[in-house]
Amino acid sequence: MPPSSFVVAIDGPTASGKGTLAKRLARHLGFAHLDSGLLYRAVGLALIRAGKDPGDQAAALAAAEGLDPAGLADPDLRQERTGQAASVVAAMPEVRAALLAFQRRFAAAPPGGAKGAVLDGRDIGTVVCPAAAAKIFLDAGVEKRAARREKELRQRGEIIIEGAVLRDLQERDARDRNRAVAPLVAAGDAYVLDTTDMDADQAFEAALAYVNSRSSGGPGGPAAET
Ligand code: DC
């Protein structure tokens, strides 16, 4: 990775607020942002649209190999059923390997000539960018995450079935943490930020202070906007 690319890796479980934090940090630092979950979601969505079972390994691998980055803005990627399919294909080593090169290229040479990149996912600090300059593991209690996700869904006008969001998060947590390949785990050198009792602003301030502490004197450290 060229020394000019300053990489911030953000990992954590579903609905921990990684996406919001990553976007905000990237904007503040003038860095590019990649939500790596979208890659797995794109594979899951391709299978749903083709009428295939998300467990179909050959079809999942073909979808991962044929991934078109232009499709990453599709609003259907955000659907709950797409997230479920994504967590199934994400457990397949061949699919993960096929998506690895894309993520590493993004980190090493961020689009738009940005001086750095913020990548969020489950294995950015452990597998995709183990040499990232800054690694954050964002966590929060599952009940708190479920409450936040329910609020978000209500705001989007979706109907909530009592207990369903919590059950879904528990299922996804179990699949992400227990899979054999690249399981969700904090890197040994990650800054673990538990936001159970924090709001988004507090989480952002804590994360930014950590990133700045990692960049002082570093190669072309992040030029933070004011
Ligand atoms: O963050 P998300 O909900 O959009 O992720 C969708 C699924 O993809 C989730 O079950 C975990 C998986 N994923 C992964 O295994 N590795 C990543 N780097 C990002 C997401």
mmCIF file of C-alpha atoms and ligand atoms in Angstrom:
data_model
loop_
_atom_site.group_PDB
_atom_site.id
_atom_site.type_symbol
_atom_site.label_atom_id
_atom_site.label_comp_id
_atom_site.label_asym_id
_atom_site.label_seq_id
_atom_site.Cartn_x
_atom_site.Cartn_y
_atom_site.Cartn_z
ATOM 1 C CA MET A 1 0.000 0.000 0.000
ATOM 2 C CA PRO A 2 1.524 3.374 -0.933
ATOM 3 C CA PRO A 3 2.471 5.370 2.171
ATOM 4 C CA SER A 4 0.225 8.178 0.981
ATOM 5 C CA SER A 5 -2.967 6.229 1.683
ATOM 6 C CA PHE A 6 -4.074 6.581 5.297
ATOM 7 C CA VAL A 7 -6.515 3.766 6.030
ATOM 8 C CA VAL A 8 -9.132 3.836 8.772
ATOM 9 C CA ALA A 9 -10.692 0.396 9.374
ATOM 10 C CA ILE A 10 -14.029 0.282 11.191
ATOM 11 C CA ASP A 11 -15.477 -3.096 12.143
ATOM 12 C CA GLY A 12 -18.389 -4.122 14.297
ATOM 13 C CA PRO A 13 -21.669 -6.029 14.410
ATOM 14 C CA THR A 14 -24.828 -5.206 12.468
ATOM 15 C CA ALA A 15 -26.488 -1.922 13.484
ATOM 16 C CA SER A 16 -23.574 -0.798 15.624
ATOM 17 C CA GLY A 17 -23.548 2.545 13.800
ATOM 18 C CA LYS A 18 -20.447 1.758 11.718
ATOM 19 C CA GLY A 19 -21.909 3.172 8.523
ATOM 20 C CA THR A 20 -22.924 6.488 10.061
ATOM 21 C CA LEU A 21 -19.563 6.861 11.802
ATOM 22 C CA ALA A 22 -17.547 5.845 8.734
ATOM 23 C CA LYS A 23 -19.385 8.287 6.468
ATOM 24 C CA ARG A 24 -18.974 11.127 8.909
ATOM 25 C CA LEU A 25 -15.276 10.451 9.512
ATOM 26 C CA ALA A 26 -14.617 10.192 5.770
ATOM 27 C CA ARG A 27 -16.399 13.477 5.112
ATOM 28 C CA HIS A 28 -14.545 15.202 7.935
ATOM 29 C CA LEU A 29 -11.139 13.912 6.841
ATOM 30 C CA GLY A 30 -11.731 14.320 3.106
ATOM 31 C CA PHE A 31 -11.267 10.576 2.595
ATOM 32 C CA ALA A 32 -13.070 8.086 0.354
ATOM 33 C CA HIS A 33 -15.551 5.723 2.041
ATOM 34 C CA LEU A 34 -16.339 2.089 1.261
ATOM 35 C CA ASP A 35 -19.170 0.272 3.012
ATOM 36 C CA SER A 36 -17.876 -3.262 2.405
ATOM 37 C CA GLY A 37 -21.206 -4.766 3.498
ATOM 38 C CA LEU A 38 -22.629 -3.429 0.226
ATOM 39 C CA LEU A 39 -20.389 -5.833 -1.704
ATOM 40 C CA TYR A 40 -21.839 -8.840 0.139
ATOM 41 C CA ARG A 41 -25.313 -7.365 -0.196
ATOM 42 C CA ALA A 42 -24.800 -6.969 -3.957
ATOM 43 C CA VAL A 43 -23.958 -10.675 -4.206
ATOM 44 C CA GLY A 44 -27.000 -11.574 -2.072
ATOM 45 C CA LEU A 45 -29.272 -9.366 -4.167
ATOM 46 C CA ALA A 46 -27.987 -10.841 -7.430
ATOM 47 C CA LEU A 47 -28.994 -14.303 -6.158
ATOM 48 C CA ILE A 48 -32.436 -13.152 -4.991
ATOM 49 C CA ARG A 49 -33.084 -11.526 -8.365
ATOM 50 C CA ALA A 50 -31.933 -14.622 -10.218
ATOM 51 C CA GLY A 51 -34.340 -16.700 -8.091
ATOM 52 C CA LYS A 52 -31.422 -18.683 -6.602
ATOM 53 C CA ASP A 53 -30.949 -19.910 -3.065
ATOM 54 C CA PRO A 54 -28.416 -17.685 -1.210
ATOM 55 C CA GLY A 55 -26.685 -20.926 -0.192
ATOM 56 C CA ASP A 56 -25.906 -21.763 -3.849
ATOM 57 C CA GLN A 57 -22.091 -21.476 -3.779
ATOM 58 C CA ALA A 58 -21.435 -21.609 -7.513
ATOM 59 C CA ALA A 59 -24.001 -18.888 -8.216
ATOM 60 C CA ALA A 60 -22.685 -16.760 -5.330
ATOM 61 C CA LEU A 61 -19.115 -17.011 -6.594
ATOM 62 C CA ALA A 62 -20.159 -16.086 -10.136
ATOM 63 C CA ALA A 63 -22.025 -13.044 -8.761
ATOM 64 C CA ALA A 64 -19.003 -11.989 -6.677
ATOM 65 C CA GLU A 65 -16.654 -12.328 -9.635
ATOM 66 C CA GLY A 66 -18.991 -10.342 -11.868
ATOM 67 C CA LEU A 67 -19.664 -7.594 -9.327
ATOM 68 C CA ASP A 68 -20.280 -4.211 -10.947
ATOM 69 C CA PRO A 69 -19.368 -1.317 -8.605
ATOM 70 C CA ALA A 70 -21.909 0.838 -10.456
ATOM 71 C CA GLY A 71 -24.657 -1.286 -8.880
ATOM 72 C CA LEU A 72 -23.662 -0.398 -5.312
ATOM 73 C CA ALA A 73 -26.111 2.505 -5.185
ATOM 74 C CA ASP A 74 -29.168 0.254 -5.705
ATOM 75 C CA PRO A 75 -31.686 1.035 -2.913
ATOM 76 C CA ASP A 76 -32.757 -2.653 -2.770
ATOM 77 C CA LEU A 77 -29.346 -3.403 -1.244
ATOM 78 C CA ARG A 78 -30.681 -1.922 2.009
ATOM 79 C CA GLN A 79 -33.608 -4.305 2.314
ATOM 80 C CA GLU A 80 -33.655 -6.645 5.312
ATOM 81 C CA ARG A 81 -33.970 -9.743 3.120
ATOM 82 C CA THR A 82 -30.907 -8.647 1.149
ATOM 83 C CA GLY A 83 -29.000 -8.354 4.453
ATOM 84 C CA GLN A 84 -30.011 -11.888 5.371
ATOM 85 C CA ALA A 85 -28.869 -13.248 1.995
ATOM 86 C CA ALA A 86 -25.622 -11.255 2.355
ATOM 87 C CA SER A 87 -24.825 -12.898 5.674
ATOM 88 C CA VAL A 88 -25.239 -16.330 4.041
ATOM 89 C CA VAL A 89 -22.919 -15.618 1.093
ATOM 90 C CA ALA A 90 -20.444 -13.849 3.431
ATOM 91 C CA ALA A 91 -19.745 -17.189 5.110
ATOM 92 C CA MET A 92 -18.353 -18.635 1.826
ATOM 93 C CA PRO A 93 -14.533 -18.431 1.617
ATOM 94 C CA GLU A 94 -14.552 -18.264 -2.218
ATOM 95 C CA VAL A 95 -16.918 -15.279 -2.174
ATOM 96 C CA ARG A 96 -14.778 -13.487 0.425
ATOM 97 C CA ALA A 97 -11.621 -14.110 -1.607
ATOM 98 C CA ALA A 98 -13.277 -12.755 -4.758
ATOM 99 C CA LEU A 99 -14.242 -9.519 -2.960
ATOM 100 C CA LEU A 100 -10.901 -9.028 -1.228
ATOM 101 C CA ALA A 101 -8.981 -7.546 -4.173
ATOM 102 C CA PHE A 102 -11.637 -4.885 -4.784
ATOM 103 C CA GLN A 103 -11.474 -3.744 -1.143
ATOM 104 C CA ARG A 104 -7.662 -3.670 -1.047
ATOM 105 C CA ARG A 105 -7.472 -1.676 -4.271
ATOM 106 C CA PHE A 106 -9.932 0.841 -2.849
ATOM 107 C CA ALA A 107 -7.833 1.206 0.329
ATOM 108 C CA ALA A 108 -4.502 1.495 -1.485
ATOM 109 C CA ALA A 109 -5.667 3.889 -4.189
ATOM 110 C CA PRO A 110 -8.794 5.655 -2.947
ATOM 111 C CA PRO A 111 -10.999 6.974 -5.748
ATOM 112 C CA GLY A 112 -11.027 10.672 -6.495
ATOM 113 C CA GLY A 113 -7.388 11.037 -5.487
ATOM 114 C CA ALA A 114 -8.278 11.128 -1.768
ATOM 115 C CA LYS A 115 -5.330 10.893 0.645
ATOM 116 C CA GLY A 116 -6.964 8.125 2.581
ATOM 117 C CA ALA A 117 -9.923 5.792 2.882
ATOM 118 C CA VAL A 118 -12.371 4.724 5.555
ATOM 119 C CA LEU A 119 -13.576 1.147 5.096
ATOM 120 C CA ASP A 120 -16.251 -0.343 7.300
ATOM 121 C CA GLY A 121 -17.257 -3.976 7.675
ATOM 122 C CA ARG A 122 -16.503 -7.022 9.792
ATOM 123 C CA ASP A 123 -12.946 -8.000 8.853
ATOM 124 C CA ILE A 124 -11.309 -4.794 7.622
ATOM 125 C CA GLY A 125 -8.833 -4.521 10.501
ATOM 126 C CA THR A 126 -8.178 -8.255 10.719
ATOM 127 C CA VAL A 127 -8.077 -9.483 7.091
ATOM 128 C CA VAL A 128 -8.609 -6.799 4.439
ATOM 129 C CA CYS A 129 -6.253 -4.112 5.816
ATOM 130 C CA PRO A 130 -4.332 -5.582 8.754
ATOM 131 C CA ALA A 131 -1.780 -2.755 8.423
ATOM 132 C CA ALA A 132 -4.415 0.020 8.600
ATOM 133 C CA ALA A 133 -3.126 3.130 10.377
ATOM 134 C CA ALA A 134 -6.252 3.308 12.564
ATOM 135 C CA LYS A 135 -8.578 0.463 13.571
ATOM 136 C CA ILE A 136 -11.843 0.938 15.387
ATOM 137 C CA PHE A 137 -14.104 -1.854 16.636
ATOM 138 C CA LEU A 138 -17.517 -0.336 17.199
ATOM 139 C CA ASP A 139 -19.822 -2.232 19.512
ATOM 140 C CA ALA A 140 -23.086 -1.803 21.412
ATOM 141 C CA GLY A 141 -25.371 -4.148 23.319
ATOM 142 C CA VAL A 142 -27.706 -6.117 21.034
ATOM 143 C CA GLU A 143 -30.851 -4.685 22.647
ATOM 144 C CA LYS A 144 -29.624 -1.141 22.153
ATOM 145 C CA ARG A 145 -28.762 -1.910 18.525
ATOM 146 C CA ALA A 146 -32.202 -3.428 17.969
ATOM 147 C CA ALA A 147 -33.880 -0.330 19.442
ATOM 148 C CA ARG A 148 -31.839 1.943 17.133
ATOM 149 C CA ARG A 149 -32.633 -0.206 14.086
ATOM 150 C CA GLU A 150 -36.369 -0.213 14.956
ATOM 151 C CA LYS A 151 -36.376 3.568 15.200
ATOM 152 C CA GLU A 152 -34.681 3.815 11.802
ATOM 153 C CA LEU A 153 -37.190 1.402 10.216
ATOM 154 C CA ARG A 154 -40.143 3.294 11.742
ATOM 155 C CA GLN A 155 -38.793 6.545 10.332
ATOM 156 C CA ARG A 156 -38.728 4.865 6.913
ATOM 157 C CA GLY A 157 -42.392 3.966 7.417
ATOM 158 C CA GLU A 158 -41.778 0.222 7.719
ATOM 159 C CA ILE A 159 -43.996 -1.979 9.872
ATOM 160 C CA ILE A 160 -42.228 -3.522 12.853
ATOM 161 C CA ILE A 161 -43.134 -6.958 14.177
ATOM 162 C CA GLU A 162 -42.578 -7.091 17.949
ATOM 163 C CA GLY A 163 -39.242 -8.774 18.710
ATOM 164 C CA ALA A 164 -38.415 -9.518 15.063
ATOM 165 C CA VAL A 165 -35.596 -6.977 14.739
ATOM 166 C CA LEU A 166 -33.897 -8.255 17.890
ATOM 167 C CA ARG A 167 -34.184 -11.875 16.730
ATOM 168 C CA ASP A 168 -32.808 -10.968 13.307
ATOM 169 C CA LEU A 169 -29.801 -9.173 14.820
ATOM 170 C CA GLN A 170 -29.104 -12.087 17.151
ATOM 171 C CA GLU A 171 -29.187 -14.500 14.201
ATOM 172 C CA ARG A 172 -26.877 -12.326 12.119
ATOM 173 C CA ASP A 173 -24.488 -11.765 15.036
ATOM 174 C CA ALA A 174 -24.232 -15.512 15.548
ATOM 175 C CA ARG A 175 -23.558 -16.128 11.850
ATOM 176 C CA ASP A 176 -20.982 -13.316 11.570
ATOM 177 C CA ARG A 177 -19.140 -14.233 14.787
ATOM 178 C CA ASN A 178 -19.125 -17.998 14.403
ATOM 179 C CA ARG A 179 -18.268 -18.508 10.745
ATOM 180 C CA ALA A 180 -15.002 -20.312 10.062
ATOM 181 C CA VAL A 181 -13.578 -17.711 7.710
ATOM 182 C CA ALA A 182 -12.925 -14.070 8.728
ATOM 183 C CA PRO A 183 -15.315 -14.117 11.704
ATOM 184 C CA LEU A 184 -16.369 -10.862 13.303
ATOM 185 C CA VAL A 185 -13.771 -10.170 15.973
ATOM 186 C CA ALA A 186 -11.880 -7.097 17.146
ATOM 187 C CA ALA A 187 -8.273 -6.934 15.897
ATOM 188 C CA GLY A 188 -5.817 -7.191 18.790
ATOM 189 C CA ASP A 189 -4.647 -3.631 18.105
ATOM 190 C CA ALA A 190 -8.107 -2.102 17.521
ATOM 191 C CA TYR A 191 -9.573 0.712 19.587
ATOM 192 C CA VAL A 192 -12.790 -0.817 20.982
ATOM 193 C CA LEU A 193 -15.519 1.789 21.190
ATOM 194 C CA ASP A 194 -18.683 0.684 23.004
ATOM 195 C CA THR A 195 -21.492 3.076 22.118
ATOM 196 C CA THR A 196 -24.246 1.472 24.202
ATOM 197 C CA ASP A 197 -24.484 4.647 26.288
ATOM 198 C CA MET A 198 -23.337 7.151 23.667
ATOM 199 C CA ASP A 199 -25.142 9.118 21.005
ATOM 200 C CA ALA A 200 -23.797 9.473 17.444
ATOM 201 C CA ASP A 201 -22.006 12.770 18.211
ATOM 202 C CA GLN A 202 -20.188 11.313 21.204
ATOM 203 C CA ALA A 203 -19.133 8.256 19.186
ATOM 204 C CA PHE A 204 -17.852 10.515 16.391
ATOM 205 C CA GLU A 205 -15.821 12.706 18.772
ATOM 206 C CA ALA A 206 -14.249 9.665 20.468
ATOM 207 C CA ALA A 207 -13.407 8.050 17.111
ATOM 208 C CA LEU A 208 -11.951 11.268 15.690
ATOM 209 C CA ALA A 209 -9.736 11.801 18.746
ATOM 210 C CA TYR A 210 -8.429 8.258 18.303
ATOM 211 C CA VAL A 211 -7.797 8.683 14.537
ATOM 212 C CA ASN A 212 -5.976 11.959 15.153
ATOM 213 C CA SER A 213 -3.843 10.259 17.788
ATOM 214 C CA ARG A 214 -2.845 7.672 15.162
ATOM 215 C CA SER A 215 -2.038 10.216 12.471
ATOM 216 C CA SER A 216 0.303 12.626 14.228
ATOM 217 C CA GLY A 217 3.620 12.421 12.452
ATOM 218 C CA GLY A 218 2.260 9.715 10.140
ATOM 219 C CA PRO A 219 2.767 9.863 6.384
ATOM 220 C CA GLY A 220 0.559 12.627 5.103
ATOM 221 C CA GLY A 221 -1.748 12.280 8.131
ATOM 222 C CA PRO A 222 -5.388 13.186 7.623
ATOM 223 C CA ALA A 223 -5.943 16.801 6.794
ATOM 224 C CA ALA A 224 -9.021 17.318 8.942
ATOM 225 C CA GLU A 225 -11.554 19.874 7.834
ATOM 226 C CA THR A 226 -12.721 22.283 10.439
HETATM 227 O O1 DC B 1 -22.914 -4.403 7.335
HETATM 228 P P1 DC B 1 -24.007 -5.086 6.542
HETATM 229 O O2 DC B 1 -25.209 -5.447 7.357
HETATM 230 O O3 DC B 1 -24.366 -4.298 5.319
HETATM 231 O O4 DC B 1 -23.353 -6.451 6.026
HETATM 232 C C1 DC B 1 -24.104 -7.410 5.330
HETATM 233 C C2 DC B 1 -23.535 -8.800 5.611
HETATM 234 O O5 DC B 1 -22.247 -8.902 5.020
HETATM 235 C C3 DC B 1 -23.376 -9.114 7.099
HETATM 236 O O6 DC B 1 -24.058 -10.288 7.446
HETATM 237 C C4 DC B 1 -21.920 -9.356 7.297
HETATM 238 C C5 DC B 1 -21.322 -9.425 5.934
HETATM 239 N N1 DC B 1 -20.070 -8.679 5.869
HETATM 240 C C6 DC B 1 -18.903 -9.381 6.035
HETATM 241 O O7 DC B 1 -18.945 -10.590 6.275
HETATM 242 N N2 DC B 1 -17.702 -8.758 5.926
HETATM 243 C C7 DC B 1 -17.644 -7.440 5.691
HETATM 244 N N3 DC B 1 -16.446 -6.835 5.595
HETATM 245 C C8 DC B 1 -18.847 -6.699 5.562
HETATM 246 C C9 DC B 1 -20.054 -7.353 5.658
#
